[in-house]
């Protein structure tokens, strides 16, 4: 169970790291001043930092097999999941506006470059896979912490 959780966590982290890189590269940090991005930087970086710390704790748990570490990792995953849901809820309207703003941008209207939120560039399959794998990871970590399936 613990190795399965580690594998799903690493894959989830890779998708998240890709989206973080896309958000930064597309100007997500700069857009905080203009209000273009709907993802607040503290939420984005808090989600990333807590997930990364949790992953390190989980790796140490896999090596040391101490139940306190498993529960610590699970405890870290709870705010990570909450922040992830906040970002998903703020991303969905941006994704839905893609078609209408894309047409306006083609006509030189308000969807022109510079006003497009950085998170609009997230590929939908990456967002979906990241979210689904995050849920699987959370469940696997909980099961491992409970001692289900051995360690």
mmCIF file of C-alpha atoms in Angstrom:
data_model
loop_
_atom_site.group_PDB
_atom_site.id
_atom_site.type_symbol
_atom_site.label_atom_id
_atom_site.label_comp_id
_atom_site.label_asym_id
_atom_site.label_seq_id
_atom_site.Cartn_x
_atom_site.Cartn_y
_atom_site.Cartn_z
ATOM 1 C CA UNK A 1 0.000 0.000 0.000
ATOM 2 C CA UNK A 2 2.781 2.405 0.916
ATOM 3 C CA UNK A 3 4.652 1.857 -2.362
ATOM 4 C CA UNK A 4 1.435 2.232 -4.379
ATOM 5 C CA UNK A 5 0.787 5.528 -2.577
ATOM 6 C CA UNK A 6 4.337 6.635 -3.307
ATOM 7 C CA UNK A 7 3.956 5.865 -7.011
ATOM 8 C CA UNK A 8 0.629 7.680 -7.330
ATOM 9 C CA UNK A 9 1.975 10.614 -5.306
ATOM 10 C CA UNK A 10 5.021 10.973 -7.569
ATOM 11 C CA UNK A 11 2.911 10.802 -10.740
ATOM 12 C CA UNK A 12 0.468 13.320 -9.264
ATOM 13 C CA UNK A 13 3.384 15.590 -8.362
ATOM 14 C CA UNK A 14 4.730 15.428 -11.911
ATOM 15 C CA UNK A 15 1.385 16.627 -13.287
ATOM 16 C CA UNK A 16 1.221 19.348 -10.666
ATOM 17 C CA UNK A 17 4.769 20.433 -11.378
ATOM 18 C CA UNK A 18 3.915 20.654 -15.084
ATOM 19 C CA UNK A 19 0.917 22.865 -14.343
ATOM 20 C CA UNK A 20 2.940 25.033 -11.953
ATOM 21 C CA UNK A 21 5.600 25.503 -14.625
ATOM 22 C CA UNK A 22 2.953 26.357 -17.206
ATOM 23 C CA UNK A 23 1.310 28.856 -14.842
ATOM 24 C CA UNK A 24 4.630 30.577 -14.078
ATOM 25 C CA UNK A 25 5.790 30.540 -17.719
ATOM 26 C CA UNK A 26 2.481 32.007 -18.913
ATOM 27 C CA UNK A 27 2.725 34.897 -16.452
ATOM 28 C CA UNK A 28 0.649 33.688 -13.526
ATOM 29 C CA UNK A 29 2.811 35.518 -10.998
ATOM 30 C CA UNK A 30 2.776 38.794 -12.966
ATOM 31 C CA UNK A 31 -0.983 38.472 -13.440
ATOM 32 C CA UNK A 32 -1.487 38.673 -9.681
ATOM 33 C CA UNK A 33 -0.998 42.465 -9.906
ATOM 34 C CA UNK A 34 -3.504 42.887 -12.724
ATOM 35 C CA UNK A 35 -6.056 40.418 -11.418
ATOM 36 C CA UNK A 36 -5.985 38.448 -14.670
ATOM 37 C CA UNK A 37 -5.141 35.110 -13.052
ATOM 38 C CA UNK A 38 -7.876 33.624 -10.931
ATOM 39 C CA UNK A 39 -5.405 31.478 -9.006
ATOM 40 C CA UNK A 40 -3.951 33.382 -6.041
ATOM 41 C CA UNK A 41 -0.197 32.872 -5.751
ATOM 42 C CA UNK A 42 -0.364 31.976 -2.024
ATOM 43 C CA UNK A 43 -2.839 29.200 -2.834
ATOM 44 C CA UNK A 44 -0.741 27.908 -5.750
ATOM 45 C CA UNK A 45 2.539 27.932 -3.859
ATOM 46 C CA UNK A 46 0.941 26.738 -0.605
ATOM 47 C CA UNK A 47 -0.523 23.746 -2.437
ATOM 48 C CA UNK A 48 2.849 23.010 -4.025
ATOM 49 C CA UNK A 49 4.869 23.445 -0.822
ATOM 50 C CA UNK A 50 2.603 21.326 1.384
ATOM 51 C CA UNK A 51 2.412 18.591 -1.260
ATOM 52 C CA UNK A 52 6.203 18.550 -1.655
ATOM 53 C CA UNK A 53 6.776 18.454 2.112
ATOM 54 C CA UNK A 54 4.202 15.688 2.432
ATOM 55 C CA UNK A 55 5.906 13.686 -0.302
ATOM 56 C CA UNK A 56 9.257 13.972 1.491
ATOM 57 C CA UNK A 57 7.611 12.852 4.739
ATOM 58 C CA UNK A 58 6.022 9.936 2.880
ATOM 59 C CA UNK A 59 9.361 8.870 1.408
ATOM 60 C CA UNK A 60 10.875 8.931 4.901
ATOM 61 C CA UNK A 61 7.898 6.890 6.135
ATOM 62 C CA UNK A 62 8.437 4.284 3.402
ATOM 63 C CA UNK A 63 12.070 3.941 4.498
ATOM 64 C CA UNK A 64 11.576 4.180 8.288
ATOM 65 C CA UNK A 65 8.111 2.555 8.599
ATOM 66 C CA UNK A 66 6.985 4.807 11.479
ATOM 67 C CA UNK A 67 3.220 5.223 11.708
ATOM 68 C CA UNK A 68 3.563 8.790 13.024
ATOM 69 C CA UNK A 69 5.146 9.744 9.703
ATOM 70 C CA UNK A 70 2.276 8.170 7.762
ATOM 71 C CA UNK A 71 -0.253 10.170 9.788
ATOM 72 C CA UNK A 72 1.839 13.319 9.369
ATOM 73 C CA UNK A 73 1.852 12.840 5.599
ATOM 74 C CA UNK A 74 -1.901 12.260 5.642
ATOM 75 C CA UNK A 75 -2.385 15.370 7.761
ATOM 76 C CA UNK A 76 -0.385 17.374 5.220
ATOM 77 C CA UNK A 77 -2.480 15.983 2.377
ATOM 78 C CA UNK A 78 -5.732 17.323 3.825
ATOM 79 C CA UNK A 79 -4.907 21.041 3.307
ATOM 80 C CA UNK A 80 -3.263 20.113 -0.009
ATOM 81 C CA UNK A 81 -6.571 18.605 -1.140
ATOM 82 C CA UNK A 82 -8.519 21.610 0.140
ATOM 83 C CA UNK A 83 -6.262 24.036 -1.739
ATOM 84 C CA UNK A 84 -6.506 21.810 -4.812
ATOM 85 C CA UNK A 85 -10.304 21.969 -4.717
ATOM 86 C CA UNK A 86 -10.135 25.755 -4.342
ATOM 87 C CA UNK A 87 -7.928 25.994 -7.425
ATOM 88 C CA UNK A 88 -10.155 23.596 -9.375
ATOM 89 C CA UNK A 89 -13.229 25.651 -8.513
ATOM 90 C CA UNK A 90 -11.461 28.815 -9.700
ATOM 91 C CA UNK A 91 -10.080 27.104 -12.850
ATOM 92 C CA UNK A 92 -13.386 25.696 -14.131
ATOM 93 C CA UNK A 93 -14.851 29.108 -15.129
ATOM 94 C CA UNK A 94 -11.555 30.017 -16.823
ATOM 95 C CA UNK A 95 -11.696 26.786 -18.805
ATOM 96 C CA UNK A 96 -15.346 27.390 -19.751
ATOM 97 C CA UNK A 97 -14.511 30.888 -21.032
ATOM 98 C CA UNK A 98 -11.894 29.450 -23.396
ATOM 99 C CA UNK A 99 -14.209 29.226 -26.407
ATOM 100 C CA UNK A 100 -15.756 32.689 -26.056
ATOM 101 C CA UNK A 101 -12.512 34.470 -25.233
ATOM 102 C CA UNK A 102 -10.684 32.551 -27.953
ATOM 103 C CA UNK A 103 -13.113 33.899 -30.538
ATOM 104 C CA UNK A 104 -12.729 37.439 -29.143
ATOM 105 C CA UNK A 105 -8.939 37.143 -29.261
ATOM 106 C CA UNK A 106 -9.071 36.089 -32.904
ATOM 107 C CA UNK A 107 -11.062 39.246 -33.616
ATOM 108 C CA UNK A 108 -8.593 41.391 -31.619
ATOM 109 C CA UNK A 109 -11.099 41.899 -28.810
ATOM 110 C CA UNK A 110 -10.776 41.621 -25.043
ATOM 111 C CA UNK A 111 -9.348 38.114 -25.225
ATOM 112 C CA UNK A 112 -6.105 39.429 -26.736
ATOM 113 C CA UNK A 113 -2.754 38.238 -25.379
ATOM 114 C CA UNK A 114 -1.913 39.621 -21.960
ATOM 115 C CA UNK A 115 -5.461 39.352 -20.632
ATOM 116 C CA UNK A 116 -5.644 35.567 -20.916
ATOM 117 C CA UNK A 117 -5.282 33.934 -17.497
ATOM 118 C CA UNK A 118 -2.172 31.777 -17.266
ATOM 119 C CA UNK A 119 -4.232 28.833 -16.039
ATOM 120 C CA UNK A 120 -6.195 28.747 -19.281
ATOM 121 C CA UNK A 121 -3.162 26.969 -20.768
ATOM 122 C CA UNK A 122 -3.543 23.922 -18.500
ATOM 123 C CA UNK A 123 -4.325 20.850 -20.614
ATOM 124 C CA UNK A 124 -7.630 19.346 -19.464
ATOM 125 C CA UNK A 125 -6.266 15.757 -19.399
ATOM 126 C CA UNK A 126 -3.467 16.875 -17.055
ATOM 127 C CA UNK A 127 -5.926 18.642 -14.730
ATOM 128 C CA UNK A 128 -8.243 15.610 -14.662
ATOM 129 C CA UNK A 129 -5.428 13.082 -14.170
ATOM 130 C CA UNK A 130 -3.850 15.238 -11.445
ATOM 131 C CA UNK A 131 -7.122 15.444 -9.558
ATOM 132 C CA UNK A 132 -8.023 11.778 -9.881
ATOM 133 C CA UNK A 133 -4.552 10.618 -8.907
ATOM 134 C CA UNK A 134 -4.593 13.024 -5.961
ATOM 135 C CA UNK A 135 -7.786 11.398 -4.658
ATOM 136 C CA UNK A 136 -6.288 7.929 -5.131
ATOM 137 C CA UNK A 137 -3.129 9.050 -3.332
ATOM 138 C CA UNK A 138 -5.116 10.446 -0.409
ATOM 139 C CA UNK A 139 -7.056 7.184 -0.041
ATOM 140 C CA UNK A 140 -3.924 5.024 -0.332
ATOM 141 C CA UNK A 141 -2.070 7.119 2.247
ATOM 142 C CA UNK A 142 -5.026 6.850 4.638
ATOM 143 C CA UNK A 143 -5.218 3.086 4.148
ATOM 144 C CA UNK A 144 -1.480 2.718 4.712
ATOM 145 C CA UNK A 145 -1.646 4.886 7.841
ATOM 146 C CA UNK A 146 -4.464 2.669 9.116
ATOM 147 C CA UNK A 147 -2.280 -0.371 8.480
ATOM 148 C CA UNK A 148 -4.473 -1.822 5.737
ATOM 149 C CA UNK A 149 -2.485 -3.983 3.334
ATOM 150 C CA UNK A 150 0.661 -4.078 5.481
ATOM 151 C CA UNK A 151 3.626 -1.746 5.210
#
